[in-house]
Short mmCIF file of C-alpha atoms in Angstrom, two decimals:
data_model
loop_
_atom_site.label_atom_id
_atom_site.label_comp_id
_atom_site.label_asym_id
_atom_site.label_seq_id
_atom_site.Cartn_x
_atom_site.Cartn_y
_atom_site.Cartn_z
CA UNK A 23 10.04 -66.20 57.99
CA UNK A 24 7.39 -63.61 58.52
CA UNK A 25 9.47 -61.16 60.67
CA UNK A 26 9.21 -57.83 59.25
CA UNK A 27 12.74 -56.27 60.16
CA UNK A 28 11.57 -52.75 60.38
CA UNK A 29 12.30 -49.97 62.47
CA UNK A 30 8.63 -49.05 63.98
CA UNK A 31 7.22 -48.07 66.92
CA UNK A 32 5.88 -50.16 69.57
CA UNK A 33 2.42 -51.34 68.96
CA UNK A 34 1.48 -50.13 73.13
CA UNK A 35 3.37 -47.52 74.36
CA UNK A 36 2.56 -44.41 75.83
CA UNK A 37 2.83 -42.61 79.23
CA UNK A 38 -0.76 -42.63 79.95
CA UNK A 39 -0.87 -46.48 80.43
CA UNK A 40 -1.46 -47.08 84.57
CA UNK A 41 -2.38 -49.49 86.25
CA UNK A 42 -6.03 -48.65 87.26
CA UNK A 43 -6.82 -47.94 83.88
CA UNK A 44 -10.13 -50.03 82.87
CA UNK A 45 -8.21 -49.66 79.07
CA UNK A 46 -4.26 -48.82 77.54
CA UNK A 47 -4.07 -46.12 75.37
CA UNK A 48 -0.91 -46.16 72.82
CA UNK A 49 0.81 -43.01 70.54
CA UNK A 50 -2.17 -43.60 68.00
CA UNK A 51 -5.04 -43.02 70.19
CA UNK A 52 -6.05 -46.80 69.38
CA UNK A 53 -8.32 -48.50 71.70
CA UNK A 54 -8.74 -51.78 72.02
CA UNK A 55 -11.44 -54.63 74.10
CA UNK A 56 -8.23 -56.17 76.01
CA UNK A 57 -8.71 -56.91 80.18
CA UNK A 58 -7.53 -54.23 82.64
CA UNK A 59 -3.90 -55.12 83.25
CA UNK A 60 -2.92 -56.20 79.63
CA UNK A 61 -1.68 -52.59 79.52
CA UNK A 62 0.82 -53.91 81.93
CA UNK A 63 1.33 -56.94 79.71
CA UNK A 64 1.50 -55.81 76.07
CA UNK A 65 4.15 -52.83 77.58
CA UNK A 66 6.50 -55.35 79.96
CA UNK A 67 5.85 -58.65 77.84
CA UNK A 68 6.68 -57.25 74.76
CA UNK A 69 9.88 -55.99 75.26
CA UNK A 70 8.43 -52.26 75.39
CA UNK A 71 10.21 -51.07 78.83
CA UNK A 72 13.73 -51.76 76.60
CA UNK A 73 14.17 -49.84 73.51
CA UNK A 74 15.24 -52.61 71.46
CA UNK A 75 12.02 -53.48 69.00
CA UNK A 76 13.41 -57.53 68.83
CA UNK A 77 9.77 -58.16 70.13
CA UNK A 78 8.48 -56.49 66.82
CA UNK A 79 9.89 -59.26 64.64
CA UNK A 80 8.79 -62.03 66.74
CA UNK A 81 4.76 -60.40 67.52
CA UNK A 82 5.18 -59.77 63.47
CA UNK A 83 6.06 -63.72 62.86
CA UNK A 84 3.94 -65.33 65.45
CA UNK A 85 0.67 -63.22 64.23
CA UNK A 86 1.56 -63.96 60.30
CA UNK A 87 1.87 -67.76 61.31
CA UNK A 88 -1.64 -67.42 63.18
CA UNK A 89 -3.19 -65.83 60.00
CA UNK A 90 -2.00 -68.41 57.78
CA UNK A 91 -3.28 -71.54 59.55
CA UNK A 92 -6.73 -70.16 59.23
CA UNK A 93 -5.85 -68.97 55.60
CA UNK A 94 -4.59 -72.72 55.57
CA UNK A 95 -8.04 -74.26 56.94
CA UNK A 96 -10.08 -72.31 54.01
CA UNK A 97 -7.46 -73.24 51.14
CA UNK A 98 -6.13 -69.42 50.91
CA UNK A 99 -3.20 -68.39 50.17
CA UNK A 100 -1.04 -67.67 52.58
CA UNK A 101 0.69 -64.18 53.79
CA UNK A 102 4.06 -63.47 53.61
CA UNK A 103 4.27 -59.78 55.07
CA UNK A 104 1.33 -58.15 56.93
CA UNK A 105 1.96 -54.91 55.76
CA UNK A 106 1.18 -55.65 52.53
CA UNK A 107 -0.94 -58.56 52.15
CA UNK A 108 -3.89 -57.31 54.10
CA UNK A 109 -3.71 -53.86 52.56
CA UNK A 110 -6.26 -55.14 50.18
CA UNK A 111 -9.07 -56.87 52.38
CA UNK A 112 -8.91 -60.04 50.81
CA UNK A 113 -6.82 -61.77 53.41
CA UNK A 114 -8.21 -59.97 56.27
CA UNK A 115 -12.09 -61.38 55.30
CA UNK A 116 -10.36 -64.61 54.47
CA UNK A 117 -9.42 -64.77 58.26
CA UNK A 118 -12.46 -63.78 59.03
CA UNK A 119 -14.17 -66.17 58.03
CA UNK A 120 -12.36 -68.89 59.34
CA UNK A 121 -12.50 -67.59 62.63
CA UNK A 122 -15.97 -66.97 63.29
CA UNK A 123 -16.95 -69.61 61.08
CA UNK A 124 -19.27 -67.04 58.76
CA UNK A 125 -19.12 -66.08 55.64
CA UNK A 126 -19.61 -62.43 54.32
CA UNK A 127 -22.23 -62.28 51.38
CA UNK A 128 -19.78 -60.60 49.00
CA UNK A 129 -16.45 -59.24 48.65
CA UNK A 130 -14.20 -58.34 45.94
CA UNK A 131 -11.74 -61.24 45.64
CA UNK A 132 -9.85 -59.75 42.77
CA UNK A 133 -9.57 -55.99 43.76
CA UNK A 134 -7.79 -53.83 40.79
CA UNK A 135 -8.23 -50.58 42.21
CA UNK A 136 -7.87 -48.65 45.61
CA UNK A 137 -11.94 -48.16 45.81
CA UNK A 138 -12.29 -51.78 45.84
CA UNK A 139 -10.27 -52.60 48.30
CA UNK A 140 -11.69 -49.95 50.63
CA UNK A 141 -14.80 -51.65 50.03
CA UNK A 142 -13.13 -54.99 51.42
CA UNK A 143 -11.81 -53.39 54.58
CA UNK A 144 -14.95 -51.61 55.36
CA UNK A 145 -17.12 -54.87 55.07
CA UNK A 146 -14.06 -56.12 57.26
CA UNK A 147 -14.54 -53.57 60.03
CA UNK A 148 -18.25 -54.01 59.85
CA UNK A 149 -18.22 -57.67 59.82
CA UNK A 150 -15.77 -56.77 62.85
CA UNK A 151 -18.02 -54.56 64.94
CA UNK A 152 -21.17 -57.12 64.62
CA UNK A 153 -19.17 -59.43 65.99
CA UNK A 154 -18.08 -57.72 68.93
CA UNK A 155 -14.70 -56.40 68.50
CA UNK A 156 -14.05 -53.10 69.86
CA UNK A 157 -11.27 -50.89 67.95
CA UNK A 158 -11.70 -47.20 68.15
CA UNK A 159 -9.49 -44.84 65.88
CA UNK A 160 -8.39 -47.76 63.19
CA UNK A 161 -9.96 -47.73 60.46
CA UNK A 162 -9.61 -49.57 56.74
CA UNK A 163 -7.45 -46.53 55.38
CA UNK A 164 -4.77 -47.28 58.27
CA UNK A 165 -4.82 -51.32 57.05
CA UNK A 166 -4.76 -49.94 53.68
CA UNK A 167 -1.69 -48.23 54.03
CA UNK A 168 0.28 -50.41 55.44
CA UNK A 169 0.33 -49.16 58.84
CA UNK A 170 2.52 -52.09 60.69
CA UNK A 171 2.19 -51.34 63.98
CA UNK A 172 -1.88 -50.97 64.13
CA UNK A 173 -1.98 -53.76 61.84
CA UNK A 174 -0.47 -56.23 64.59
CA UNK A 175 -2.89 -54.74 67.11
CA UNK A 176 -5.87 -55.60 64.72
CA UNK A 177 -4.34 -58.89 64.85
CA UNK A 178 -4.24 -59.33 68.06
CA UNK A 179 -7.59 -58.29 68.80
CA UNK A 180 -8.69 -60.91 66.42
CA UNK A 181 -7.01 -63.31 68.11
CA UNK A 182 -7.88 -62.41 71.86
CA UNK A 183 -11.65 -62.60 70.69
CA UNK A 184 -11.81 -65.67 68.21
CA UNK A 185 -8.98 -67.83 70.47
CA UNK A 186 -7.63 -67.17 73.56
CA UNK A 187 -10.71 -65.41 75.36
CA UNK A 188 -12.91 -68.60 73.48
CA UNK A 189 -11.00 -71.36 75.44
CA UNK A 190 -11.99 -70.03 78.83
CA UNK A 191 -15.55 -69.76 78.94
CA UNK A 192 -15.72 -68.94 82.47
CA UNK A 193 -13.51 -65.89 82.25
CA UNK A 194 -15.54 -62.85 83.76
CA UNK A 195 -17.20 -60.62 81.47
CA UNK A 196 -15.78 -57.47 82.95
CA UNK A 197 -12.09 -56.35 82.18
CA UNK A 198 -10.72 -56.64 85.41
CA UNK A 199 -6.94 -56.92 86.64
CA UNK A 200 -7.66 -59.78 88.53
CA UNK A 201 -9.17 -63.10 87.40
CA UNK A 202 -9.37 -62.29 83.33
CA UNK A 203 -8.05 -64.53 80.72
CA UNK A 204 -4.53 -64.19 80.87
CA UNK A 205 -4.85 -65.12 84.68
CA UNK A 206 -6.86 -67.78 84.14
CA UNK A 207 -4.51 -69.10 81.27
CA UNK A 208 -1.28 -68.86 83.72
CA UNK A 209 -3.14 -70.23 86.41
CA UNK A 210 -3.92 -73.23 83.98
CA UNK A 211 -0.49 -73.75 82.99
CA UNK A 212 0.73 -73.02 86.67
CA UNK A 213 -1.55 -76.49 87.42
CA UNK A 214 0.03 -78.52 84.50
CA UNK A 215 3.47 -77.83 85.47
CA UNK A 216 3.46 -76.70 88.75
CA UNK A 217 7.54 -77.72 89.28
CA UNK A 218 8.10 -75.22 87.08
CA UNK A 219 6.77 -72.22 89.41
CA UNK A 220 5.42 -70.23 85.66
CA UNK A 221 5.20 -66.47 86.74
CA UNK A 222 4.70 -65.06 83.61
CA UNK A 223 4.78 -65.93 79.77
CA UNK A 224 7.91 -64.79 78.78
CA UNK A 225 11.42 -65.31 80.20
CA UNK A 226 10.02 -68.48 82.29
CA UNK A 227 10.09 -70.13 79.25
CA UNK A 228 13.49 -69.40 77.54
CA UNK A 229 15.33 -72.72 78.30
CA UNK A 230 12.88 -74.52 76.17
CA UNK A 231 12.03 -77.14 79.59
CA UNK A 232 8.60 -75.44 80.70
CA UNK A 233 7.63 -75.85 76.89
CA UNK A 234 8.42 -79.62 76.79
CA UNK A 235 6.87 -80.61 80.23
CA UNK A 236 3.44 -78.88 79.08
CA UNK A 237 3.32 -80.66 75.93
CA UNK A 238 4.11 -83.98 77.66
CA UNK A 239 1.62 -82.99 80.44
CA UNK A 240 -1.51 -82.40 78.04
CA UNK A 241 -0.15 -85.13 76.11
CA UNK A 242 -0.51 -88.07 78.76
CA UNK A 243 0.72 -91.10 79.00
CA UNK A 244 2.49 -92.86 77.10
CA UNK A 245 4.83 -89.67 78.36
CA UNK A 246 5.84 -87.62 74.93
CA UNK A 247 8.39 -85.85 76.73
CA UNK A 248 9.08 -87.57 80.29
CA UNK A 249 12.92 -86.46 80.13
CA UNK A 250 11.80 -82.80 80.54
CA UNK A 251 13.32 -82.42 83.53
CA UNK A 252 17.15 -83.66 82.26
CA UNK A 253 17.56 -81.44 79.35
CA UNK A 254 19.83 -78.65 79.87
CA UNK A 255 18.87 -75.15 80.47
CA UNK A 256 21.63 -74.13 78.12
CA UNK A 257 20.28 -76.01 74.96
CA UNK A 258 17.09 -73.93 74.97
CA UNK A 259 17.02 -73.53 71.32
CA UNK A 260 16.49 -77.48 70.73
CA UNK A 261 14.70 -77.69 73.73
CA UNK A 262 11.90 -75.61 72.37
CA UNK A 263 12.24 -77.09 69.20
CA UNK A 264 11.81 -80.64 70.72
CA UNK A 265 8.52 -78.85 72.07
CA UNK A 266 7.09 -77.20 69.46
CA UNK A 267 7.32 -80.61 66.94
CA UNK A 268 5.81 -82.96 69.68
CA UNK A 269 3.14 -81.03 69.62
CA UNK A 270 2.68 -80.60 66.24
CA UNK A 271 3.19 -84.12 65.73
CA UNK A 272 1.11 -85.49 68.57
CA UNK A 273 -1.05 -82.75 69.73
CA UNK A 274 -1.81 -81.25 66.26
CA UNK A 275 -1.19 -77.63 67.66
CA UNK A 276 0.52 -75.21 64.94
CA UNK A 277 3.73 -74.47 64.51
CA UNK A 278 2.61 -70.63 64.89
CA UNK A 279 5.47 -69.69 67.47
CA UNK A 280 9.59 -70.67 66.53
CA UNK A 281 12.13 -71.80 68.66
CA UNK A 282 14.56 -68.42 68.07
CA UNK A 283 11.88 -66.43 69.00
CA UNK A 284 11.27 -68.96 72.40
CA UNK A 285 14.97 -68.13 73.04
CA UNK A 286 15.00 -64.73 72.71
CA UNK A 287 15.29 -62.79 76.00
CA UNK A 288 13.09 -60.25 74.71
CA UNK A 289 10.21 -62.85 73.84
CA UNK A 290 6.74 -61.00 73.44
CA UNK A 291 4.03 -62.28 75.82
CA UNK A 292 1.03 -61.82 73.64
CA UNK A 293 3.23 -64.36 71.11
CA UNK A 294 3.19 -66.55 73.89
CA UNK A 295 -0.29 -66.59 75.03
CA UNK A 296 -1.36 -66.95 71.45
CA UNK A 297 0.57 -70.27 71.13
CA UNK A 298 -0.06 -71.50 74.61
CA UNK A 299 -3.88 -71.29 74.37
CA UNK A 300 -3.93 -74.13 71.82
CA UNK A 301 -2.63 -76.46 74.63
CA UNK A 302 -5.74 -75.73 76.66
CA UNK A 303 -8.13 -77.15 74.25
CA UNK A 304 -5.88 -80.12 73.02
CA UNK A 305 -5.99 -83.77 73.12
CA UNK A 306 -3.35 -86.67 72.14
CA UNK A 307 -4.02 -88.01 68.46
CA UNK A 308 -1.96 -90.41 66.85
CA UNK A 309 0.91 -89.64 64.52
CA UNK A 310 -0.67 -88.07 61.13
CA UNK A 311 -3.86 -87.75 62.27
CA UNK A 312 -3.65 -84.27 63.16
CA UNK A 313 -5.78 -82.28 60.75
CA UNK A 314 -3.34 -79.38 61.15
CA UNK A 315 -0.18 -81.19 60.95
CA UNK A 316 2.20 -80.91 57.55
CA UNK A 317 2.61 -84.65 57.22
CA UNK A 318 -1.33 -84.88 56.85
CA UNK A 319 -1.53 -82.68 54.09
CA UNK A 320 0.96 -83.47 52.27
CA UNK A 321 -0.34 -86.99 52.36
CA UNK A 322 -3.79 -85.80 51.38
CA UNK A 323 -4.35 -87.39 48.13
CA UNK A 324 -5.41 -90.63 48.25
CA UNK A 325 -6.06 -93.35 45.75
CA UNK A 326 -10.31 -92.52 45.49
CA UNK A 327 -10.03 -89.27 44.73
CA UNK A 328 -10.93 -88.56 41.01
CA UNK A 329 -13.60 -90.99 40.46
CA UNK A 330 -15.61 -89.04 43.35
CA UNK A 331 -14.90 -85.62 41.94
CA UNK A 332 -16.10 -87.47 38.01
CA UNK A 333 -18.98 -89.14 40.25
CA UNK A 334 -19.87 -85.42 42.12
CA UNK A 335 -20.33 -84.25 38.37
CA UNK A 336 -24.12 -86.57 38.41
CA UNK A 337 -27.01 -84.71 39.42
CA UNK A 338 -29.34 -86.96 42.24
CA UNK A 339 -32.31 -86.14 42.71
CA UNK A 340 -34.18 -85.48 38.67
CA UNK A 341 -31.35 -86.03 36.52
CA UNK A 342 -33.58 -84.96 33.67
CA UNK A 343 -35.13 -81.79 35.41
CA UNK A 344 -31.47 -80.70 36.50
CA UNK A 345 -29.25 -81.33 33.86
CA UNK A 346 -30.49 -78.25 32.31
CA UNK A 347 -29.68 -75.89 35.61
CA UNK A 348 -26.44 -73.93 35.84
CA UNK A 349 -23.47 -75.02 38.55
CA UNK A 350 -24.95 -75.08 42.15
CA UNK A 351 -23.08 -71.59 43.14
CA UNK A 352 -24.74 -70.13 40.10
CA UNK A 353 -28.53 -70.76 40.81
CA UNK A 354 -30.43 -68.05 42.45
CA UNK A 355 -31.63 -69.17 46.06
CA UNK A 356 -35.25 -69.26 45.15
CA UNK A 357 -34.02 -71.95 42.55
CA UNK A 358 -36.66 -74.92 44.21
CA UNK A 359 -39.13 -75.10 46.78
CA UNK A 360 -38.32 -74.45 50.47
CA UNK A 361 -39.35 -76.39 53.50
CA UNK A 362 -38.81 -75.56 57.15
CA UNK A 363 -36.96 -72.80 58.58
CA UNK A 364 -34.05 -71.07 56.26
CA UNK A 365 -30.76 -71.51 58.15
CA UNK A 366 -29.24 -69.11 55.32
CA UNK A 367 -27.41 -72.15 53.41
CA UNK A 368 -29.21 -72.57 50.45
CA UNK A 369 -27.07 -72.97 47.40
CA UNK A 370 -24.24 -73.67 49.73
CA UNK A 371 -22.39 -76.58 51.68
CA UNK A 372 -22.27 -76.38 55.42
CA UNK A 373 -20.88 -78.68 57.76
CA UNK A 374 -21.59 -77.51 61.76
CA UNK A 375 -18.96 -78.31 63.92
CA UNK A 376 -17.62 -77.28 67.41
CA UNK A 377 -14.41 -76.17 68.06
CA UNK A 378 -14.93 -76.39 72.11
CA UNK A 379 -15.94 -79.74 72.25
CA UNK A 380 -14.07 -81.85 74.97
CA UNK A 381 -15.58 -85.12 73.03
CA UNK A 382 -12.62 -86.67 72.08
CA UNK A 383 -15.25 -88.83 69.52
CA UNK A 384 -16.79 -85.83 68.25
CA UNK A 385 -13.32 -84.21 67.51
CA UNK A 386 -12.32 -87.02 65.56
CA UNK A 387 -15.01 -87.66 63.82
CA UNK A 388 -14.48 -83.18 62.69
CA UNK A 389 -10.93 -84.06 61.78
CA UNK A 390 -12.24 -87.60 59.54
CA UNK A 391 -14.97 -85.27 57.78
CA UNK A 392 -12.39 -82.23 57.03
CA UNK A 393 -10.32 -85.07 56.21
CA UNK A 394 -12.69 -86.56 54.01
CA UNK A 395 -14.10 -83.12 51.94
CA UNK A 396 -10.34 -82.40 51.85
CA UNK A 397 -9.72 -85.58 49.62
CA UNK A 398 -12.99 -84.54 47.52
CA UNK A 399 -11.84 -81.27 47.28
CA UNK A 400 -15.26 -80.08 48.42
CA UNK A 401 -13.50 -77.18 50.33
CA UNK A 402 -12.17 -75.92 46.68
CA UNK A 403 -15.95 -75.09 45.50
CA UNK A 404 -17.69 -71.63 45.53
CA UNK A 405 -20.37 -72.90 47.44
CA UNK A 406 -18.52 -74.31 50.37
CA UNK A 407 -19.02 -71.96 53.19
CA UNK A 408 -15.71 -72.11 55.99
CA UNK A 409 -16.48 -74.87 58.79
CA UNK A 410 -19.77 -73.30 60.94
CA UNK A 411 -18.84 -73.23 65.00
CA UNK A 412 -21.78 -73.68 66.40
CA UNK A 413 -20.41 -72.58 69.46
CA UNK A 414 -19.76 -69.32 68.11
CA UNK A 415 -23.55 -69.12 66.60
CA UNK A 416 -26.57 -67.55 68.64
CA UNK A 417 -28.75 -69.57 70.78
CA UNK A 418 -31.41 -68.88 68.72
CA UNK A 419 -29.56 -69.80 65.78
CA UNK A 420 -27.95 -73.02 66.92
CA UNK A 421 -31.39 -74.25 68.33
CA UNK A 422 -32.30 -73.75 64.74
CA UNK A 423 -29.93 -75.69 63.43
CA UNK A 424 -30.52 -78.47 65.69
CA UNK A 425 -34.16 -78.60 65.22
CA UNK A 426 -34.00 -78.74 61.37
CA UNK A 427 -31.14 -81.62 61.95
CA UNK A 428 -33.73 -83.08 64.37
CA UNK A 429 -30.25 -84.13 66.38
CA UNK A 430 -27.24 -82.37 68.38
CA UNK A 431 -24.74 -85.04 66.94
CA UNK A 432 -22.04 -83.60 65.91
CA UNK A 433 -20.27 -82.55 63.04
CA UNK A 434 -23.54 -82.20 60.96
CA UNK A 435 -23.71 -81.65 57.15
CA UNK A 436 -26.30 -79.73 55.80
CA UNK A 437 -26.69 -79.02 51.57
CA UNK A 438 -28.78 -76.57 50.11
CA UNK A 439 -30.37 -76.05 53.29
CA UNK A 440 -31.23 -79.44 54.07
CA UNK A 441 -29.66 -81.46 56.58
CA UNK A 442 -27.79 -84.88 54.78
CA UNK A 443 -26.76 -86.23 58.59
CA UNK A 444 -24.19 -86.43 60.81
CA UNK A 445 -20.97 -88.26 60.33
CA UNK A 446 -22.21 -92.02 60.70
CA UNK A 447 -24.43 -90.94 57.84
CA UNK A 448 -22.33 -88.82 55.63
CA UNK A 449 -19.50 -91.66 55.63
CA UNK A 450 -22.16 -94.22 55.20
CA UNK A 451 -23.55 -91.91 51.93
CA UNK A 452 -19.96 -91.85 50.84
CA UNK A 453 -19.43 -95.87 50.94
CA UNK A 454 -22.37 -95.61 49.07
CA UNK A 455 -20.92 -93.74 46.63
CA UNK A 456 -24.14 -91.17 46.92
CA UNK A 457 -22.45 -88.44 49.13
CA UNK A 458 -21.17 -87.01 45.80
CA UNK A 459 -23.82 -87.12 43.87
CA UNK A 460 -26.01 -85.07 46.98
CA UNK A 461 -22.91 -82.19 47.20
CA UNK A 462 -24.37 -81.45 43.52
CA UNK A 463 -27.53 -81.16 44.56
#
């Protein structure tokens, strides 16, 4: 478990928080870019108005789950306590990356001294404020230090911005009380499971029942969970594990909240929203076909394997004009002649994807090409940059991308800066047994 069992302070408290505030204030003068009214919410859904810090441990394990399936999606390792295993930077860019599908230029990923971690967090917290994240008095020394309490609202803001805000692309742009993204979110729910009158996201949801009749209403029919309604109140611990496996199983959502922590009457909201806002994005899959689900990975190897990592070892295009050239990563990025615009992927793998898509083709076609690069072990190389959401990019960027491509089929995999095709043409390349030998470039 990744519950820190420590006696800290809240991460929002403080007697300035009201409710016409257009932002909450807490005992560290941090700041951060959260909707009017989630003063209200990070103090009552929390567990803050008691003085018992239960919530603590739960925020701490739900948040450390969070980090580690994007740690998870790049190949990382994963965290086991916040505290410590951000302190350094490496983590915390890891994350990064994965969320906003970018990669920072350069980082230390081996720091050995103090000065090289600060270096880490700083590129963090720039990375950070180009990106639209607002924190004001955090810094890098307070992650460096170990500073719990700040480090689960850093957390949190990353999630809020990369996550929960990014599933509601309506929400208004203005922090308001009314009509924000946590509204929006229980409104959503409210509309799934309406029988269930949802008021809030925290003790509505302690029997475990609401849980299981939202995964077997985004699930569909055939019903996952159509006996929803029959369990018993009292077995809310199996209830909400019932829930949380379906949809691991059949919705491919991560296992980022438990079912103790579901059960628990002080259950912290902000836990809640971060697990609930997978649902609103999800779609049935079959059984193990989940890109996120356990039983797919540890099923990843497959017989092919090694002969296409031997095969990815032959150079394509001028065998004899190659063979000479250091490993791809290694070459400088004037290494060959350019043509057309530079999308900033030379020397590196790219494959642009989009994580809003309601395409239930284009999805699965993401989740056969992860698959795929998984079983290559493409994602293990230098050069391969974190999945690219286009929906995350610029306009100006992503029309650049497109035009290069000369298409808007998605995913799209681009080497060296040149666009191989999307993924009729990138399986077709690897039945030809070529799509190795191009990833060498």
């Amino acid at each position: 478990s990744l519950k820190q069992h420590q006696n800290l302070l809240p991460l929002v408290a403080h007697s300035a928080i009201h409710d016409s505030d257009s932002s909450y204030s807490v005992s560290t003068n941090i700041t951060m870019a959260l909707p009017k009214g989630m003063a209200q919410a990070a103090a009552a859904g929390t567990g803050l108005a008691s003085a018992g810090t239960a919530w603590i441990d739960i925020q701490s394990g739900t948040f450390g789950n969070w980090v580690n399936v994007q740690l998870e999606k790049g190949g990382y390792e994963k965290v086991e306590d916040l505290s410590q295993d951000l302190c350094n930077g490496v983590r915390l860019i890891q994350t990064l990356e994965q969320c906003s599908g970018k990669s920072f230029k350069r980082y230390n990923k081996n720091p050995r001294m103090k000065v090289h971690a600060m270096e880490n967090l700083t590129h963090a917290f720039d990375f950070m404020k180009e990106e639209g994240l607002t924190l004001v008095n955090i810094g890098p020394g307070d992650i460096s230090d170990g500073n719990h309490k700040l480090i689960l609202g850093l957390i949190w803001t990353i999630i809020y911005h990369y996550q929960i805000s990014a599933v509601f692309k309506d929400a208004p742009a203005v922090h308001g009380k009314k009509g924000g993204v946590k509204d929006m979110l229980l409104q959503w729910v409210q509309s799934k499971i309406p029988e269930y009158n949802i008021k809030n996201f925290n003790t509505d949801w302690n029997d475990g029942r609401a849980l299981c009749a939202l995964v077997n209403a985004v699930g569909g029919e055939p019903w996952l969970l159509p006996n929803h309604r029959e369990m018993m109140a009292d077995s809310g611990k199996r209830n909400a594990q019932t829930a949380i496996d379906c949809a691991h199983d059949n919705l491919g959502i991560p296992k980022v909240l438990e079912a103790e922590d579901v059960v628990n009457p002080a259950l912290d909201e902000l836990s809640v929203m971060t697990y609930l806002s997978y649902f609103r994005s999800a779609q049935r899959v079959s059984t193990g076909d989940s890109e996120s689900a356990e039983p797919v990975q540890e099923k990843a190897p497959e017989p092919e394997p090694e002969p296409v990592q031997e095969q990815a070892k032959e150079p394509e295009p001028e065998p004899a004009a190659n063979s000479g050239l250091p490993a791809p990563w290694e070459r400088p990025a004037d290494w060959r002649e350019y043509k057309g615009a530079n999308l900033g992927g030379r020397c590196k793998i790219r494959v642009y994807c989009s994580s809003t898509t309601s395409s239930h083709v284009t999805r699965t076609n993401t989740e056969r090409m992860m698959s795929l690069f998984e079983r290559m072990k493409v994602h293990e190389r230098p050069d391969f940059e974190p999945w690219v959401m286009v929906d995350l990019m610029d306009k100006p960027e992503r029309d650049a991308v497109f035009e290069k491509a000369g298409t808007r089929t998605l995913p799209m995999l681009f080497v060296d800066d040149e666009f191989v095709g999307s993924f009729d043409e990138v399986m077709d390349l690897n039945e030809a047994n070529e799509l190795a030998k191009i990833l060498e470039y």
